[in-house]
């Protein structure tokens, strides 16, 4: 099975597609007239085989593990994500794992044992995964509903509404709940009452990758990665834009060429913000001022993994890169997962971790990029970046399968 991308088209260029199709028909007719049908058939068969081979995910190779990974527990969060191209991700806070599914409500599990603590039943299509923090769990829906639950009991505390589907986990902090909807809007709600404080709109390109990620809090700031390849800082007080920087330049002849989505949440490390884009570009920014520190032509649309002296990114071709924090230079690359539609990266101990379209998790050594361990969570894709808290890695696949893993 080939991995699948989920682009969103808002205004497809139908006339140009029709012209291209007519041109191909004309060229094919001329070739048949000159050379005969049998020869042309052979040419296209060869081309099809070559094209299929070039798109095929690389086969996994055997290696000698340099670490042992043990599974602590597994659980079921529900179902329905795989049909919608979503990236449901668990949230971990205060010793609990919170997970949701399109069909299955919201559930809380103990981080150490996996025992279910509570379940919130809902017939609404819950999407994007929950956000958790400050005693609250918040989830969005395909209809733009925002539901806030008590983190201790799962009881509903308040509900609100945004104008479009919510496919990113809400962010919670500094007395505020931030909700990113799929129309490019960020809305801020009061954490206690659910009353709307402000909203900020951002225009979207006509063609984007299916997906976006949570806003990120800084002291008095909100940082947002956008579908047009920009990174923006907003005032937490009123949503006023403070600075913006391009991460990936949306250049090219076609809408497909111009896709530059920043679909992974920016990573704030001290006073430095890291973001990466579908244009294979990664940017480090001084968070308070927006001043670029360095830019590197390696990256992808997913989340950035942050280690002590390097950041880890996976590009659209499935190559994993380690970039030096201080200047952005490439320290190593690992091409052994090419075309496996990788998730964003996480860091666990001395390893970077990514998931793939076939349900595998791969641990890569931070020092040199070599494979350290590999496990399979199931037969369904891992689209969302794993989450690491207290040394435990938690991941959710598109069938709603949750699992927790620890390095030995």
CSV table of C-alpha atoms in Angstrom, one decimal:
chain,number,residue,atom,x,y,z
A,1,UNK,CA,0.0,0.0,0.0
A,2,UNK,CA,1.3,3.4,-0.9
A,3,UNK,CA,1.1,6.2,1.7
A,4,UNK,CA,-1.4,9.0,1.0
A,5,UNK,CA,-1.3,12.7,1.3
A,6,UNK,CA,-4.5,14.7,1.8
A,7,UNK,CA,-4.3,18.0,0.0
A,8,UNK,CA,-7.2,20.5,0.4
A,9,UNK,CA,-8.3,22.3,-2.8
A,10,UNK,CA,-10.4,25.4,-2.3
A,11,UNK,CA,-10.5,26.8,-5.8
A,12,UNK,CA,-9.3,24.1,-8.3
A,13,UNK,CA,-7.9,25.3,-11.6
A,14,UNK,CA,-10.2,23.3,-13.8
A,15,UNK,CA,-9.6,25.2,-17.2
A,16,UNK,CA,-5.8,24.6,-17.1
A,17,UNK,CA,-6.3,20.9,-16.2
A,18,UNK,CA,-8.6,20.5,-19.2
A,19,UNK,CA,-6.0,22.1,-21.5
A,20,UNK,CA,-3.4,19.8,-20.2
A,21,UNK,CA,-5.6,16.8,-20.8
A,22,UNK,CA,-6.4,17.9,-24.3
A,23,UNK,CA,-2.7,18.4,-25.0
A,24,UNK,CA,-1.8,14.9,-23.8
A,25,UNK,CA,-4.5,13.4,-26.1
A,26,UNK,CA,-3.2,15.3,-29.1
A,27,UNK,CA,0.4,14.2,-28.4
A,28,UNK,CA,-0.7,10.6,-28.0
A,29,UNK,CA,-2.7,10.6,-31.2
A,30,UNK,CA,0.3,12.0,-33.1
A,31,UNK,CA,2.6,9.3,-31.6
A,32,UNK,CA,0.1,6.5,-32.6
A,33,UNK,CA,-0.1,7.9,-36.2
A,34,UNK,CA,3.7,7.9,-36.6
A,35,UNK,CA,4.8,4.8,-34.7
A,36,UNK,CA,1.9,2.4,-34.3
A,37,UNK,CA,-0.1,1.3,-31.3
A,38,UNK,CA,2.1,-1.5,-30.1
A,39,UNK,CA,5.2,0.6,-29.7
A,40,UNK,CA,3.4,3.4,-27.9
A,41,UNK,CA,1.8,0.9,-25.5
A,42,UNK,CA,5.3,-0.4,-24.7
A,43,UNK,CA,6.6,3.1,-24.0
A,44,UNK,CA,3.8,3.8,-21.5
A,45,UNK,CA,4.1,0.4,-19.8
A,46,UNK,CA,7.8,1.1,-19.1
A,47,UNK,CA,7.0,4.6,-17.9
A,48,UNK,CA,4.3,3.4,-15.6
A,49,UNK,CA,6.6,0.8,-14.1
A,50,UNK,CA,9.3,3.4,-13.5
A,51,UNK,CA,6.9,5.9,-12.0
A,52,UNK,CA,5.4,3.2,-9.6
A,53,UNK,CA,8.9,2.2,-8.5
A,54,UNK,CA,9.9,5.8,-7.9
A,55,UNK,CA,6.8,6.3,-5.7
A,56,UNK,CA,7.0,3.0,-3.8
A,57,UNK,CA,8.0,3.4,-0.1
A,58,UNK,CA,11.5,2.1,0.7
A,59,UNK,CA,11.6,-1.4,2.2
A,60,UNK,CA,12.7,-1.6,5.8
A,61,UNK,CA,16.1,-3.2,6.3
A,62,UNK,CA,17.3,-5.2,9.2
A,63,UNK,CA,19.8,-3.7,11.7
A,64,UNK,CA,21.3,-4.6,15.1
A,65,UNK,CA,19.3,-2.6,17.8
A,66,UNK,CA,21.4,-0.4,20.0
A,67,UNK,CA,18.6,0.0,22.6
A,68,UNK,CA,15.6,-2.0,23.9
A,69,UNK,CA,12.1,-0.5,23.7
A,70,UNK,CA,9.4,-2.0,26.0
A,71,UNK,CA,5.7,-1.5,25.6
A,72,UNK,CA,4.1,-0.4,28.8
A,73,UNK,CA,0.5,-0.6,27.7
A,74,UNK,CA,-2.1,-0.3,24.9
A,75,UNK,CA,-5.6,1.1,24.8
A,76,UNK,CA,-8.3,2.1,22.4
A,77,UNK,CA,-9.3,5.7,21.9
A,78,UNK,CA,-12.1,5.1,19.3
A,79,UNK,CA,-12.3,5.2,15.5
A,80,UNK,CA,-13.0,7.3,12.4
A,81,UNK,CA,-9.8,9.3,11.8
A,82,UNK,CA,-8.5,7.4,8.8
A,83,UNK,CA,-11.4,8.4,6.6
A,84,UNK,CA,-10.9,12.1,7.1
A,85,UNK,CA,-7.1,12.6,6.8
A,86,UNK,CA,-6.7,13.8,10.4
A,87,UNK,CA,-3.8,13.6,12.8
A,88,UNK,CA,-5.3,12.8,16.1
A,89,UNK,CA,-2.7,13.1,18.9
A,90,UNK,CA,-2.9,12.4,22.6
A,91,UNK,CA,-2.3,15.0,25.2
A,92,UNK,CA,-0.4,14.3,28.4
A,93,UNK,CA,-0.7,16.4,31.6
A,94,UNK,CA,-0.5,15.7,35.3
A,95,UNK,CA,0.2,12.0,35.0
A,96,UNK,CA,-2.7,11.3,32.6
A,97,UNK,CA,-3.1,10.7,28.9
A,98,UNK,CA,-6.1,12.2,27.2
A,99,UNK,CA,-7.2,10.9,23.8
A,100,UNK,CA,-10.2,11.4,21.5
A,101,UNK,CA,-11.5,10.0,18.3
A,102,UNK,CA,-14.1,10.9,15.7
A,103,UNK,CA,-16.2,8.0,16.9
A,104,UNK,CA,-15.5,7.3,20.6
A,105,UNK,CA,-15.7,10.4,22.7
A,106,UNK,CA,-12.8,11.5,25.0
A,107,UNK,CA,-11.0,9.2,27.4
A,108,UNK,CA,-8.5,9.7,30.2
A,109,UNK,CA,-5.8,7.1,31.0
A,110,UNK,CA,-3.2,6.8,33.7
A,111,UNK,CA,0.2,7.5,32.1
A,112,UNK,CA,2.0,4.7,33.9
A,113,UNK,CA,-0.5,1.9,33.7
A,114,UNK,CA,-2.8,2.7,30.9
A,115,UNK,CA,-5.9,2.2,33.1
A,116,UNK,CA,-8.9,4.1,32.0
A,117,UNK,CA,-9.8,6.9,34.5
A,118,UNK,CA,-12.9,8.3,32.8
A,119,UNK,CA,-14.8,8.5,29.4
A,120,UNK,CA,-16.8,11.4,28.0
A,121,UNK,CA,-19.4,10.1,25.6
A,122,UNK,CA,-20.3,12.2,22.6
A,123,UNK,CA,-22.1,11.6,19.3
A,124,UNK,CA,-20.3,14.6,17.8
A,125,UNK,CA,-17.3,14.0,15.4
A,126,UNK,CA,-14.4,14.9,17.7
A,127,UNK,CA,-11.3,15.9,15.7
A,128,UNK,CA,-7.7,17.0,16.1
A,129,UNK,CA,-7.0,15.5,19.5
A,130,UNK,CA,-7.6,17.2,22.9
A,131,UNK,CA,-5.6,19.9,24.5
A,132,UNK,CA,-4.9,19.6,28.2
A,133,UNK,CA,-3.6,21.8,31.0
A,134,UNK,CA,-4.6,23.9,34.0
A,135,UNK,CA,-7.3,21.3,35.1
A,136,UNK,CA,-9.0,21.4,31.7
A,137,UNK,CA,-9.3,19.2,28.6
A,138,UNK,CA,-10.6,20.9,25.5
A,139,UNK,CA,-11.6,19.2,22.2
A,140,UNK,CA,-13.0,20.5,18.8
A,141,UNK,CA,-15.4,19.0,16.3
A,142,UNK,CA,-16.0,18.9,12.6
A,143,UNK,CA,-18.9,21.3,13.1
A,144,UNK,CA,-16.8,23.9,14.9
A,145,UNK,CA,-18.0,23.1,18.4
A,146,UNK,CA,-15.5,23.6,21.2
A,147,UNK,CA,-16.0,21.4,24.3
A,148,UNK,CA,-14.2,22.0,27.7
A,149,UNK,CA,-14.1,19.1,30.2
A,150,UNK,CA,-13.0,18.9,33.8
A,151,UNK,CA,-9.6,17.1,33.6
A,152,UNK,CA,-10.3,15.2,36.9
A,153,UNK,CA,-13.7,13.8,36.1
A,154,UNK,CA,-14.5,14.4,32.4
A,155,UNK,CA,-17.6,16.4,33.3
A,156,UNK,CA,-18.5,19.1,30.8
A,157,UNK,CA,-17.7,22.6,32.0
A,158,UNK,CA,-18.6,24.8,29.0
A,159,UNK,CA,-19.0,24.8,25.2
A,160,UNK,CA,-18.3,27.4,22.6
A,161,UNK,CA,-18.4,27.8,18.8
A,162,UNK,CA,-16.0,28.7,16.0
A,163,UNK,CA,-16.9,29.2,12.3
A,164,UNK,CA,-15.1,26.1,10.8
A,165,UNK,CA,-14.0,22.6,11.6
A,166,UNK,CA,-11.3,22.2,14.3
A,167,UNK,CA,-8.6,19.7,13.2
A,168,UNK,CA,-5.9,20.8,15.6
A,169,UNK,CA,-5.7,20.3,19.3
A,170,UNK,CA,-6.7,23.4,21.3
A,171,UNK,CA,-3.9,25.0,23.4
A,172,UNK,CA,-4.4,25.8,27.1
A,173,UNK,CA,-2.4,28.2,29.2
A,174,UNK,CA,-2.1,31.6,30.9
A,175,UNK,CA,-5.8,31.7,31.6
A,176,UNK,CA,-6.7,31.2,27.9
A,177,UNK,CA,-7.9,28.5,25.6
A,178,UNK,CA,-6.7,29.0,22.0
A,179,UNK,CA,-8.6,27.2,19.2
A,180,UNK,CA,-7.2,27.1,15.6
A,181,UNK,CA,-10.0,26.4,13.1
A,182,UNK,CA,-9.4,25.1,9.5
A,183,UNK,CA,-10.3,28.5,7.9
A,184,UNK,CA,-7.1,30.1,9.3
A,185,UNK,CA,-8.7,31.7,12.3
A,186,UNK,CA,-7.3,31.6,15.9
A,187,UNK,CA,-9.9,32.3,18.6
A,188,UNK,CA,-9.1,32.9,22.3
A,189,UNK,CA,-11.5,31.9,25.0
A,190,UNK,CA,-11.5,32.6,28.7
A,191,UNK,CA,-10.4,29.4,30.5
A,192,UNK,CA,-13.0,29.6,33.2
A,193,UNK,CA,-16.1,30.7,31.4
A,194,UNK,CA,-15.5,29.9,27.7
A,195,UNK,CA,-16.3,33.6,26.8
A,196,UNK,CA,-14.6,34.7,23.6
A,197,UNK,CA,-11.9,37.3,24.1
A,198,UNK,CA,-10.6,37.9,20.6
A,199,UNK,CA,-10.0,36.2,17.2
A,200,UNK,CA,-7.5,36.6,14.5
A,201,UNK,CA,-8.0,35.7,10.8
A,202,UNK,CA,-5.4,34.7,8.2
A,203,UNK,CA,-6.1,34.2,4.5
A,204,UNK,CA,-5.4,30.8,3.2
A,205,UNK,CA,-3.9,29.7,-0.2
A,206,UNK,CA,-6.2,27.8,-2.6
A,207,UNK,CA,-4.3,24.5,-2.1
A,208,UNK,CA,-2.9,23.3,1.2
A,209,UNK,CA,-1.9,20.1,2.9
A,210,UNK,CA,-4.8,18.6,4.9
A,211,UNK,CA,-4.0,19.5,8.5
A,212,UNK,CA,-2.7,22.1,10.8
A,213,UNK,CA,-1.4,22.2,14.4
A,214,UNK,CA,-1.9,24.0,17.7
A,215,UNK,CA,-0.9,27.5,18.5
A,216,UNK,CA,2.0,27.7,21.0
A,217,UNK,CA,2.2,29.9,24.1
A,218,UNK,CA,5.1,32.2,25.0
A,219,UNK,CA,5.1,34.8,27.8
A,220,UNK,CA,2.4,37.2,26.6
A,221,UNK,CA,2.7,35.7,23.1
A,222,UNK,CA,0.9,33.3,20.8
A,223,UNK,CA,2.9,31.7,18.0
A,224,UNK,CA,1.1,30.3,14.9
A,225,UNK,CA,2.4,28.4,11.9
A,226,UNK,CA,0.3,29.1,8.8
A,227,UNK,CA,-0.7,27.3,5.6
A,228,UNK,CA,1.0,29.9,3.4
A,229,UNK,CA,4.4,29.1,5.0
A,230,UNK,CA,4.6,32.0,7.5
A,231,UNK,CA,5.2,32.1,11.2
A,232,UNK,CA,3.3,34.7,13.2
A,233,UNK,CA,3.5,36.1,16.7
A,234,UNK,CA,0.3,37.5,18.2
A,235,UNK,CA,-0.3,39.4,21.4
A,236,UNK,CA,-2.0,37.1,24.0
A,237,UNK,CA,-3.9,40.1,25.3
A,238,UNK,CA,-5.8,41.1,22.2
A,239,UNK,CA,-4.6,38.9,19.2
A,240,UNK,CA,-2.8,41.8,17.6
A,241,UNK,CA,0.0,40.7,15.2
A,242,UNK,CA,3.4,41.5,16.6
A,243,UNK,CA,5.7,40.1,13.9
A,244,UNK,CA,5.7,37.5,11.1
A,245,UNK,CA,8.4,35.6,9.2
A,246,UNK,CA,8.3,33.3,6.1
A,247,UNK,CA,9.5,29.8,6.9
A,248,UNK,CA,8.9,28.4,3.4
A,249,UNK,CA,8.6,30.5,0.3
A,250,UNK,CA,5.4,29.6,-1.7
A,251,UNK,CA,7.1,29.9,-5.1
A,252,UNK,CA,6.5,27.8,-8.2
A,253,UNK,CA,4.5,27.6,-11.4
A,254,UNK,CA,1.5,25.7,-10.0
A,255,UNK,CA,-0.6,25.7,-6.8
A,256,UNK,CA,1.0,22.3,-6.0
A,257,UNK,CA,4.5,23.7,-6.4
A,258,UNK,CA,3.6,26.7,-4.1
A,259,UNK,CA,2.4,24.6,-1.1
A,260,UNK,CA,4.5,25.7,1.8
A,261,UNK,CA,2.4,24.7,4.8
A,262,UNK,CA,3.8,25.0,8.4
A,263,UNK,CA,1.5,22.1,9.7
A,264,UNK,CA,3.5,21.3,12.8
A,265,UNK,CA,3.3,23.4,15.9
A,266,UNK,CA,6.3,25.6,16.3
A,267,UNK,CA,8.7,24.5,19.0
A,268,UNK,CA,9.7,27.1,21.7
A,269,UNK,CA,13.0,26.3,23.4
A,270,UNK,CA,14.1,29.0,25.7
A,271,UNK,CA,13.9,32.2,23.7
A,272,UNK,CA,14.2,30.5,20.4
A,273,UNK,CA,11.4,29.3,18.2
A,274,UNK,CA,11.8,26.6,15.6
A,275,UNK,CA,9.4,25.9,12.7
A,276,UNK,CA,9.6,23.8,9.6
A,277,UNK,CA,7.6,23.8,6.3
A,278,UNK,CA,6.4,21.6,3.5
A,279,UNK,CA,8.9,23.5,1.3
A,280,UNK,CA,11.7,21.6,3.0
A,281,UNK,CA,12.8,24.8,4.9
A,282,UNK,CA,13.4,25.1,8.6
A,283,UNK,CA,13.7,28.5,10.5
A,284,UNK,CA,15.1,29.5,13.9
A,285,UNK,CA,13.7,32.8,15.2
A,286,UNK,CA,14.4,34.9,18.3
A,287,UNK,CA,10.9,34.6,19.8
A,288,UNK,CA,10.4,38.0,21.4
A,289,UNK,CA,11.5,40.0,18.3
A,290,UNK,CA,10.9,37.7,15.4
A,291,UNK,CA,14.5,38.2,14.2
A,292,UNK,CA,15.7,35.2,12.1
A,293,UNK,CA,18.7,33.4,13.6
A,294,UNK,CA,19.2,30.9,10.8
A,295,UNK,CA,17.4,29.2,7.9
A,296,UNK,CA,18.1,25.8,6.4
A,297,UNK,CA,16.9,24.0,3.2
A,298,UNK,CA,15.9,20.8,5.0
A,299,UNK,CA,12.5,20.3,6.7
A,300,UNK,CA,8.9,19.2,6.3
A,301,UNK,CA,5.4,20.1,7.3
A,302,UNK,CA,5.3,18.1,10.6
A,303,UNK,CA,6.5,18.9,14.1
A,304,UNK,CA,10.1,19.6,15.1
A,305,UNK,CA,11.8,17.4,17.6
A,306,UNK,CA,14.1,19.4,20.0
A,307,UNK,CA,17.1,17.9,21.7
A,308,UNK,CA,19.9,19.5,23.7
A,309,UNK,CA,22.0,20.7,20.8
A,310,UNK,CA,20.1,19.8,17.7
A,311,UNK,CA,16.6,19.8,16.2
A,312,UNK,CA,15.1,16.9,14.2
A,313,UNK,CA,12.9,17.3,11.1
A,314,UNK,CA,11.5,14.9,8.6
A,315,UNK,CA,11.1,16.1,5.0
A,316,UNK,CA,8.3,15.3,2.5
A,317,UNK,CA,10.5,12.7,0.8
A,318,UNK,CA,10.9,10.8,4.1
A,319,UNK,CA,14.5,11.8,4.9
A,320,UNK,CA,15.1,12.6,8.5
A,321,UNK,CA,17.6,15.4,9.3
A,322,UNK,CA,19.4,16.6,12.4
A,323,UNK,CA,20.2,20.3,12.3
A,324,UNK,CA,22.6,22.1,14.6
A,325,UNK,CA,20.7,24.4,17.0
A,326,UNK,CA,23.3,27.2,16.9
A,327,UNK,CA,23.6,27.6,13.1
A,328,UNK,CA,21.3,25.2,11.3
A,329,UNK,CA,24.0,23.1,9.6
A,330,UNK,CA,23.1,19.5,8.8
A,331,UNK,CA,24.7,17.1,11.3
A,332,UNK,CA,23.4,13.9,9.7
A,333,UNK,CA,20.6,12.6,7.4
A,334,UNK,CA,18.8,9.3,7.4
A,335,UNK,CA,17.3,8.3,4.1
A,336,UNK,CA,16.3,4.7,5.1
A,337,UNK,CA,12.7,5.8,5.5
A,338,UNK,CA,12.2,7.4,2.1
A,339,UNK,CA,8.6,7.8,0.9
A,340,UNK,CA,7.1,6.2,4.1
A,341,UNK,CA,5.0,9.3,4.8
A,342,UNK,CA,6.6,10.1,8.2
A,343,UNK,CA,5.1,11.8,11.1
A,344,UNK,CA,6.6,14.7,12.9
A,345,UNK,CA,9.6,14.0,15.1
A,346,UNK,CA,9.8,13.6,18.9
A,347,UNK,CA,12.9,13.1,21.1
A,348,UNK,CA,13.1,10.3,23.8
A,349,UNK,CA,16.4,10.1,25.7
A,350,UNK,CA,19.3,9.8,23.2
A,351,UNK,CA,17.0,9.0,20.3
A,352,UNK,CA,14.7,10.8,17.8
A,353,UNK,CA,11.4,9.0,17.1
A,354,UNK,CA,9.2,9.1,14.0
A,355,UNK,CA,6.1,7.1,12.9
A,356,UNK,CA,5.3,5.9,9.4
A,357,UNK,CA,2.4,5.0,7.1
A,358,UNK,CA,2.6,1.3,8.0
A,359,UNK,CA,2.3,1.7,11.7
A,360,UNK,CA,6.0,1.5,12.6
A,361,UNK,CA,7.9,3.7,15.1
A,362,UNK,CA,11.6,4.2,14.4
A,363,UNK,CA,14.2,5.3,17.0
A,364,UNK,CA,17.2,7.0,15.4
A,365,UNK,CA,20.3,7.8,17.4
A,366,UNK,CA,20.7,11.5,18.0
A,367,UNK,CA,24.5,11.4,17.6
A,368,UNK,CA,24.7,9.9,14.1
A,369,UNK,CA,21.1,9.1,12.8
A,370,UNK,CA,21.6,5.3,12.9
A,371,UNK,CA,18.6,3.1,13.6
A,372,UNK,CA,18.5,2.2,17.2
A,373,UNK,CA,15.1,0.3,17.5
A,374,UNK,CA,11.9,-0.3,15.7
A,375,UNK,CA,8.4,-1.5,16.8
A,376,UNK,CA,5.0,-1.7,15.1
A,377,UNK,CA,2.0,-0.2,16.8
A,378,UNK,CA,-0.4,-1.9,14.5
A,379,UNK,CA,-1.2,-2.0,10.7
A,380,UNK,CA,-2.6,1.5,10.6
A,381,UNK,CA,-0.6,4.7,9.9
A,382,UNK,CA,0.9,6.9,12.5
A,383,UNK,CA,0.3,10.4,11.3
A,384,UNK,CA,0.7,12.5,14.5
A,385,UNK,CA,4.1,13.1,16.1
A,386,UNK,CA,4.6,10.9,19.3
A,387,UNK,CA,4.4,12.7,22.6
A,388,UNK,CA,7.1,12.2,25.3
A,389,UNK,CA,6.5,13.0,28.9
A,390,UNK,CA,8.5,11.7,32.0
A,391,UNK,CA,10.5,9.5,29.7
A,392,UNK,CA,7.4,7.7,28.3
A,393,UNK,CA,6.5,7.9,24.7
A,394,UNK,CA,2.8,7.9,23.8
A,395,UNK,CA,1.5,7.5,20.3
A,396,UNK,CA,-1.9,7.2,18.6
A,397,UNK,CA,-2.5,5.6,15.2
A,398,UNK,CA,-5.3,6.3,12.7
A,399,UNK,CA,-7.4,3.4,14.1
A,400,UNK,CA,-7.4,5.0,17.5
A,401,UNK,CA,-4.9,2.6,18.9
A,402,UNK,CA,-2.9,4.1,21.8
A,403,UNK,CA,0.3,2.7,23.0
A,404,UNK,CA,3.0,3.8,25.5
A,405,UNK,CA,6.7,2.9,25.2
A,406,UNK,CA,9.8,3.2,27.4
A,407,UNK,CA,13.5,2.9,26.6
A,408,UNK,CA,15.5,0.4,28.6
